[in-house]
XYZ file of C-alpha atoms in Angstrom:
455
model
C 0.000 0.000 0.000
C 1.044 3.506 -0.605
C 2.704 5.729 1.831
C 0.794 8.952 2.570
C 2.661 12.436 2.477
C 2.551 12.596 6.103
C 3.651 9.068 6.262
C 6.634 10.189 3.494
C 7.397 13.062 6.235
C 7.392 11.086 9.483
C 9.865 8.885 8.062
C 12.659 11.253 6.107
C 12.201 13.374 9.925
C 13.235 10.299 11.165
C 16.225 9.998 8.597
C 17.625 13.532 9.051
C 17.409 13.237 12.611
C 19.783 10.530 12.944
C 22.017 12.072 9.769
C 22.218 15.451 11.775
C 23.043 13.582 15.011
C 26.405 11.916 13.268
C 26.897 15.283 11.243
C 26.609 16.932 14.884
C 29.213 14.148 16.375
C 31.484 14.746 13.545
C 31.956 18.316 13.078
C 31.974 18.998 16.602
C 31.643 22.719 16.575
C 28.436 23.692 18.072
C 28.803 27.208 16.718
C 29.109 25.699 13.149
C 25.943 23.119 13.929
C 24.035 25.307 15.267
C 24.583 27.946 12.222
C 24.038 25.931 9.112
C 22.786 21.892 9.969
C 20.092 22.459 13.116
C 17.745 24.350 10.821
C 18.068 21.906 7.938
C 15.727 18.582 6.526
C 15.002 16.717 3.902
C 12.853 18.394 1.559
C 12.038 15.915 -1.588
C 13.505 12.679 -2.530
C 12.816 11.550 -5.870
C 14.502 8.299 -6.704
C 17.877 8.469 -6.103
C 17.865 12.073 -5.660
C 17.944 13.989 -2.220
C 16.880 17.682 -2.169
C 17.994 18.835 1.225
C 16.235 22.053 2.667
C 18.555 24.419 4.380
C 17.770 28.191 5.822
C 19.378 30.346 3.643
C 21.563 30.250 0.393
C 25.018 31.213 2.330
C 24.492 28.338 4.491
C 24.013 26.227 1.121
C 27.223 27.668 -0.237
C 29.180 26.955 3.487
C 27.502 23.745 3.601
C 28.458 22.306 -0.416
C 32.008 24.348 -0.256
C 32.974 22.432 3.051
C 30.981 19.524 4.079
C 29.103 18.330 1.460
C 31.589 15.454 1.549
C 30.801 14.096 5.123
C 27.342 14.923 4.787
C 27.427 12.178 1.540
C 28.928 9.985 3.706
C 26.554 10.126 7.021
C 23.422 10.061 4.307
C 24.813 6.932 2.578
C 25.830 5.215 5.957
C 22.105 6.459 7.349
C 20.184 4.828 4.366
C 22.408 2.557 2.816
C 21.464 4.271 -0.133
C 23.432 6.291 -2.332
C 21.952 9.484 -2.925
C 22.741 12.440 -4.703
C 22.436 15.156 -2.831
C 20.623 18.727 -3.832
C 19.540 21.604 -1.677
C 17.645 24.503 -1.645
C 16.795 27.506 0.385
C 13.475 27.971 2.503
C 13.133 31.044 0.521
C 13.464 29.217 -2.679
C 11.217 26.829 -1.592
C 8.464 29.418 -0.371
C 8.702 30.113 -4.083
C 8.257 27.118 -5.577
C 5.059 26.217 -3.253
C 2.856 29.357 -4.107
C 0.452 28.404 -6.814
C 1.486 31.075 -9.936
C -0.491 33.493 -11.619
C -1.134 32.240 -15.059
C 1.687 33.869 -17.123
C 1.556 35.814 -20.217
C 2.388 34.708 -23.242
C 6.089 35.609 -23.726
C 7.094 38.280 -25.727
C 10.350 38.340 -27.612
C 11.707 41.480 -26.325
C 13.871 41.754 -23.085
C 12.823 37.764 -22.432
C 15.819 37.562 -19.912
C 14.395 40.189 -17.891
C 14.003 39.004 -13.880
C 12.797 40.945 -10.666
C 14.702 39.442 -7.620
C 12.761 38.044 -4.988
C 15.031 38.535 -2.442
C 15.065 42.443 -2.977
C 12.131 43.355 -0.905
C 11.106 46.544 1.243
C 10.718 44.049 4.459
C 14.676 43.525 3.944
C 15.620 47.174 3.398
C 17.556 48.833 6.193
C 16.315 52.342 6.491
C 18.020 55.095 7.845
C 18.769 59.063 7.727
C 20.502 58.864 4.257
C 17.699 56.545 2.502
C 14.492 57.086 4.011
C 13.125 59.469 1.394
C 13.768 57.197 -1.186
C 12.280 54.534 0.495
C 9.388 56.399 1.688
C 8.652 57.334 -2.175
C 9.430 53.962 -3.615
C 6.677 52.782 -1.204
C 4.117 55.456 -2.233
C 5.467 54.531 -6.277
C 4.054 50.816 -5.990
C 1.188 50.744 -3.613
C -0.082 53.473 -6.744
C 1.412 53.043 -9.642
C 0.950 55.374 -12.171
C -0.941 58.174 -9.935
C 1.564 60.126 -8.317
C 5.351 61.160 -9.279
C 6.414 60.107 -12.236
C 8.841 59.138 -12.942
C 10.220 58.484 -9.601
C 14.199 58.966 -10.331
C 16.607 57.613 -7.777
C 20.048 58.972 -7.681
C 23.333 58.180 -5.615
C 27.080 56.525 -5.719
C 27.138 52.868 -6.622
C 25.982 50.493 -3.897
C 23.638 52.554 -1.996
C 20.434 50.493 -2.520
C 18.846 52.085 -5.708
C 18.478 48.638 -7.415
C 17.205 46.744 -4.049
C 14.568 49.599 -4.123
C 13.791 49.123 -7.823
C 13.530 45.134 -7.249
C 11.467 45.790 -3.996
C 9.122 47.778 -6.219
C 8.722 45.085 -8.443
C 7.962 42.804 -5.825
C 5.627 44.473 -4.543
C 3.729 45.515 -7.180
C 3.581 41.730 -8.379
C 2.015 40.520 -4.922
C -0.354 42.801 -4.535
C -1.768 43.660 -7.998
C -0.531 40.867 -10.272
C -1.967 41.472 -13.454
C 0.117 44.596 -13.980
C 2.975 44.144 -16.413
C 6.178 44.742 -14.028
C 9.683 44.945 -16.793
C 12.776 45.452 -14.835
C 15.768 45.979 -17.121
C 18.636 47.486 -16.742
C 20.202 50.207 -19.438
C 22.627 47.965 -21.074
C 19.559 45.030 -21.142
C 17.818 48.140 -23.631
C 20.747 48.893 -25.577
C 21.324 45.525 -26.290
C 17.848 44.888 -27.067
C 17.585 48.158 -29.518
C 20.719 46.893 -31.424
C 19.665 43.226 -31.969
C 16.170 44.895 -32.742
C 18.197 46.864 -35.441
C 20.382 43.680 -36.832
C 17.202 42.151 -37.507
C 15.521 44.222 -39.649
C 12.471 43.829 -38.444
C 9.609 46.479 -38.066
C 10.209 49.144 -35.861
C 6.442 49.039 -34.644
C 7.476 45.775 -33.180
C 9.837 47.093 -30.457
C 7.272 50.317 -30.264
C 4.542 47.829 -29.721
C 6.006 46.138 -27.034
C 5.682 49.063 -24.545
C 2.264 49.650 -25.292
C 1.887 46.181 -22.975
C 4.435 47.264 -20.045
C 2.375 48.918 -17.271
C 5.700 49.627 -14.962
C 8.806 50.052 -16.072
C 12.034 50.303 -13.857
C 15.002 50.899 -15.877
C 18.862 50.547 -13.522
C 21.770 53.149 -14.796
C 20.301 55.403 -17.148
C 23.387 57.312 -16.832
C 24.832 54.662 -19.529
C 22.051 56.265 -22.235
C 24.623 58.607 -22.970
C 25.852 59.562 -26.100
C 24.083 56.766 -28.310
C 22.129 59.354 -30.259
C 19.103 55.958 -31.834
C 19.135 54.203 -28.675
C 18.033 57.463 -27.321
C 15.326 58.034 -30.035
C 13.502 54.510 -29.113
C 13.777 55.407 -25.189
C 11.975 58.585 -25.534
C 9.321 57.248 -27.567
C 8.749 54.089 -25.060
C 8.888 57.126 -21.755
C 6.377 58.726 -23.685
C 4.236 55.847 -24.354
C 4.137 54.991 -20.795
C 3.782 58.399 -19.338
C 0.766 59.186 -22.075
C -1.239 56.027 -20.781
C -0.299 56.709 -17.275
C 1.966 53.905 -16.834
C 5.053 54.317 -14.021
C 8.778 54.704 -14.499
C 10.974 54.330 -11.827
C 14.602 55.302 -13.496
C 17.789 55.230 -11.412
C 21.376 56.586 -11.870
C 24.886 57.710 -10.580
C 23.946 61.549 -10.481
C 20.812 63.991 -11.151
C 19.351 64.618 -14.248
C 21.172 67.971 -14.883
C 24.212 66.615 -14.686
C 23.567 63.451 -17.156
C 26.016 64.681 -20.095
C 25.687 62.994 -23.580
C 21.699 62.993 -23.050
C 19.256 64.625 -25.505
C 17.597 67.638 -23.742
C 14.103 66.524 -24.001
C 15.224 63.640 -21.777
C 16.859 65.329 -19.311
C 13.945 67.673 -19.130
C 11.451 64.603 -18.661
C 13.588 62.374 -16.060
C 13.751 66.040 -14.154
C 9.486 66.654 -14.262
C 8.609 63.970 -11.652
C 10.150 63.399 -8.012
C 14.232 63.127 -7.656
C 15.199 61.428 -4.833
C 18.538 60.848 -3.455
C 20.489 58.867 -1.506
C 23.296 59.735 0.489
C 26.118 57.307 2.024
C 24.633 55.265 5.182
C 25.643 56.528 8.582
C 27.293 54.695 11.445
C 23.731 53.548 12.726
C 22.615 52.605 9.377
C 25.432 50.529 8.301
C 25.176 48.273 11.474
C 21.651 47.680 11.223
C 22.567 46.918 7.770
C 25.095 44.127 9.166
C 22.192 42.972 11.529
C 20.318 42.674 8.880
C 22.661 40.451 6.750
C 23.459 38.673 9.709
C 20.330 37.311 10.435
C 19.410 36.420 6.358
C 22.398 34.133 6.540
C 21.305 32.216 9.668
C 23.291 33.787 11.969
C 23.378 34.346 15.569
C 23.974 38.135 16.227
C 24.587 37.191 19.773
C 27.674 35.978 18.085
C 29.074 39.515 17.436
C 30.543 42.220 19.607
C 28.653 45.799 19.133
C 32.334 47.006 18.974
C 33.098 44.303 15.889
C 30.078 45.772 14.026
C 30.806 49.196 14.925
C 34.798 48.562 13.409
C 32.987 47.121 9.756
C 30.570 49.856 9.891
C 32.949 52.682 10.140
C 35.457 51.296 8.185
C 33.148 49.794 5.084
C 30.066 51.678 5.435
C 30.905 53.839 2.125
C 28.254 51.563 0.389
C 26.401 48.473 1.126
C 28.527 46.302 -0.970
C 31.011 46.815 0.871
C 29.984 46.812 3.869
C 28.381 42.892 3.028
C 31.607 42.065 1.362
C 33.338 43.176 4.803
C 31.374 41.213 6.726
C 31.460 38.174 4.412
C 35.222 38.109 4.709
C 34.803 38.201 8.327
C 32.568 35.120 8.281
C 34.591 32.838 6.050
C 37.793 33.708 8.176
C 36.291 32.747 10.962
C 34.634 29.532 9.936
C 37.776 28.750 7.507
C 41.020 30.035 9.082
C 40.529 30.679 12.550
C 37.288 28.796 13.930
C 35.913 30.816 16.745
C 32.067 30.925 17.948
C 32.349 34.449 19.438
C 34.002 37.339 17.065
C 35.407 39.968 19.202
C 36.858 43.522 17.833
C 40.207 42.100 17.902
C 39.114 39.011 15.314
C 37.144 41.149 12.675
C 40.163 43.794 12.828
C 42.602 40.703 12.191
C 40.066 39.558 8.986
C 39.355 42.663 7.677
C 42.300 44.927 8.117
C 42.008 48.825 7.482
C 45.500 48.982 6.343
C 43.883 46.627 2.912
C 40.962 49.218 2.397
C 43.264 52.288 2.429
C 45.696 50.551 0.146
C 42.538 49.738 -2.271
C 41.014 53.191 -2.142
C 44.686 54.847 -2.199
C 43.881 58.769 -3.555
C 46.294 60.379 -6.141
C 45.946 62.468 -9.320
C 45.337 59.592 -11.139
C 42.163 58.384 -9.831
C 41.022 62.561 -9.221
C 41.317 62.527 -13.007
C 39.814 59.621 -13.789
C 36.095 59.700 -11.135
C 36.262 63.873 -12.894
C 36.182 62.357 -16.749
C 33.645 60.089 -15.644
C 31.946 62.555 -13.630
C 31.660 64.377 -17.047
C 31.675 61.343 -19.294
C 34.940 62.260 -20.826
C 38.290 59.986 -20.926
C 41.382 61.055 -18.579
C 43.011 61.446 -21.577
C 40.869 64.688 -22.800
C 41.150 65.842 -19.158
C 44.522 65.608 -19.618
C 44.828 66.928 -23.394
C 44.829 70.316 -25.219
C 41.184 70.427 -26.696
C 39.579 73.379 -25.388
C 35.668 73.120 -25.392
C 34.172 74.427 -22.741
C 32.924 71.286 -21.189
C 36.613 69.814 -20.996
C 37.542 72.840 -20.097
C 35.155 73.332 -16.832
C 35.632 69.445 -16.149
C 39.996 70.262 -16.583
C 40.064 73.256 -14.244
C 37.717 71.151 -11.542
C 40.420 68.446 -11.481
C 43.279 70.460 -11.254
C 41.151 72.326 -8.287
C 40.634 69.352 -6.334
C 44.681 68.127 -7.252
C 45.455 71.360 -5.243
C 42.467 71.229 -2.691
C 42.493 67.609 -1.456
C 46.301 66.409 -2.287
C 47.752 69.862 -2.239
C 50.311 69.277 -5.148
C 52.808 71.879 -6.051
C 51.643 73.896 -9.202
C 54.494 72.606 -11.416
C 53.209 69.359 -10.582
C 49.880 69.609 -11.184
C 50.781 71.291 -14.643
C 53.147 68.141 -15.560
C 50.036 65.957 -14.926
C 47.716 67.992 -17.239
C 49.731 67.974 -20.284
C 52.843 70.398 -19.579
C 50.641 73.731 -18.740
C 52.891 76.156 -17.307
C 52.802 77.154 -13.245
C 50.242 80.536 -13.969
C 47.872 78.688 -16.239
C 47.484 76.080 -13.093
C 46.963 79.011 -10.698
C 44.752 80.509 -13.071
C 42.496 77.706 -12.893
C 42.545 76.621 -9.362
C 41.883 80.703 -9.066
C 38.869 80.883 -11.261
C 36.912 77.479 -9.575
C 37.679 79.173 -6.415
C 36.069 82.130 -7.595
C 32.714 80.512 -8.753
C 32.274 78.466 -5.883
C 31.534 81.531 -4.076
C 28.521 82.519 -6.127
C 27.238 79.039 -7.603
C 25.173 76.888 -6.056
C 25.188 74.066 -9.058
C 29.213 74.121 -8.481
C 28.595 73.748 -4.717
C 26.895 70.423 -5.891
C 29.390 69.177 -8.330
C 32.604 69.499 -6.091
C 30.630 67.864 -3.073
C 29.560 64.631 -5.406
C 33.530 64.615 -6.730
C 34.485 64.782 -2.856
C 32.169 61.810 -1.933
C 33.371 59.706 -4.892
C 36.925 60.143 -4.221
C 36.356 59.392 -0.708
């Protein structure tokens, strides 16, 4: 006779429970155990095949990086079978046992295009430097299409905007499903435009496609620039949307104003709904931010000294990728190198060492010159040239201002660097930014977003 589920349940319980007893015997670490085995089971087996369930995916990486040999070997001694082993997350497996919304037939533009479930609002840390973004991202999906739009998101690289743009997304799918959510990012439409243009096909096709997309979140529109027909086809799919009162939710490395090698009429449009921006994470911020990640990878935060966090979180808290990369080192070291259940200041400062971030983030002219040109989207080498337009020309005399403000270089120096210009023409321009800064505001701005790139 059959075995029922429950039946199926009772006994693979009864299977893991003596696996994770050996598993416990043999790794002897209760730190370890505790972290990535106690919260595991046996989710499917399917012939030969064993699809173990464990609580996150870092403690599927730790587990198949380091013990997925022993755990082979309890499973086989266990059943006297031999399995092969699979696993997956609880999250994944949330996923796979919600019944789905019958899908749309698929169209053959941007068919790649994914919104990441694990980008939510629930898992975004708030704080002074985010909260207005978050706020209106919040506002954007519960009502799509009736407030600001487009919402644009601004800030350095790593800050959250594309957690926020998934999160939207997300959102938006749960609670109103039959709205059509696109996520792409700005190199997913310029490679779409220019495979749309090898193919000869009708241009109505691409058009057409928009016509179906009622929210559209677009990542790095700053990389628009300067490809004149790409352009063309993004301004007629913003106006598309914004004419049927669709939403756009656009992010990028700086404000609309300052996105060279963009058409006007863009600029003006990405500048007529809300901007929001958001600044680098405080001390606060960035170790709830470490709390946070703490606890998605199964952690115990009991585990970690306030001082340890506090040392990441004023040492990496520049932007969130950091800070998680930080913290990930920090983890491995101590699971890997030098096993230890409690992590104290001293043990993150011995994984993590300042001394490796400020030889990584090093400042010279070099890397002035280079975040300027791509402040400006220019190449070092025009900074460093003799063309004279008056773009290079502002973006020139701004590097050469912050050589002299933040590394205080000799004038010679600086001249040597910029192409042999003589000791008054460097004065001259160090003089004349100077000067401006006094009376413009929009200056103010630029120097301030140089500063916190090159910090």
């Amino acid at each position: 006779m059959a075995t029922t589920i429950t039946e199926r349940k009772t006994l693979w319980n009864d299977v893991w429970d003596r696996v994770l007893d050996k598993m416990r015997d043999s790794i002897n670490d209760k730190a370890i155990y505790d972290s990535f085995f106690a919260d595991t089971s046996i989710y499917n087996i399917d012939g030969n095949h064993m699809t173990i369930m464990v609580s996150t995916d870092f403690a599927r990486s730790i587990i198949e990086k380091n013990y997925r040999a022993d755990l082979l070997n309890t499973v086989t001694e266990v059943t006297e079978t031999n399995f092969i082993l699979e696993f997956i997350s609880k999250q994944e497996a949330s996923i796979q046992a919600v019944p789905q919304v019958e899908s749309k037939p698929k169209n053959s533009f941007f068919e790649n295009s994914e919104i990441n479930p694990n980008y939510t609002f629930d898992n975004f840390v708030v704080g002074p430097s985010n909260i207005e973004a978050k706020q209106a991202a919040l506002m954007i999906a519960s009502n799509p299409g009736k407030f600001y739009n487009p919402l644009f998101i601004y800030s350095n690289s790593g800050l959250g905007k594309t957690h926020l743009l998934h999160a939207i997304g997300n959102y938006i799918k749960v609670r109103n499903p039959r709205l059509n959510v696109l996520y792409i990012t700005t190199d997913n439409f310029v490679d779409e435009y220019i495979k749309f243009v090898k193919g000869d096909r009708e241009s109505d096709g691409l058009k057409d496609f928009f016509r179906t997309v009622d929210v559209l979140l677009v990542d790095d529109i700053q990389f628009l620039a300067n490809k004149d027909k790409t352009q063309e086809m993004f301004f007629y799919a913003f106006q598309t949307l914004i004419n049927s009162n669709k939403q756009i939710v656009l992010t990028s490395d700086r404000q609309p104003l300052d996105l060279n090698g963009l058409e006007e009429r863009l600029v003006t449009r990405f500048s007529s709904g809300l901007l929001s921006k958001i600044e680098q994470p405080d001390t606060p911020t960035s170790i709830a931010i470490l709390k946070k990640k703490i606890e998605a990878n199964g952690l115990e935060i009991s585990r970690f000294d306030d001082a340890a966090l506090e040392f990441l979180a004023q040492n990496f808290g520049n932007n969130v990728r950091e800070l998680e990369g930080a913290l990930n080192r920090l983890v491995f070291y101590t699971i890997n190198i030098k096993q230890s259940s409690h992590i104290d200041l001293a043990l993150a400062q011995e994984s993590v060492p300042t001394s490796h971030k400020s030889k990584e983030k090093k400042l010279n002219e070099s890397k002035i010159i280079s975040v300027v040109a791509d402040y400006y989207n220019l190449t070092p080498s025009q900074l460093t040239g003799k063309i004279r337009t008056s773009e290079i020309s502002m973006a020139r005399h701004i590097a050469i201002y912050l050589c002299r403000e933040i590394l205080d270089m000799p004038f010679t120096k600086i001249g040597q660097t910029f192409g042999g210009k003589d000791h008054s023409t460097v004065m001259s321009a160090v003089k004349k930014v100077e000067k401006e800064l006094k009376t413009s505001e929009q200056l103010k701005t630029v120097i301030k977003e140089l500063k916190n790139r090159l910090k």
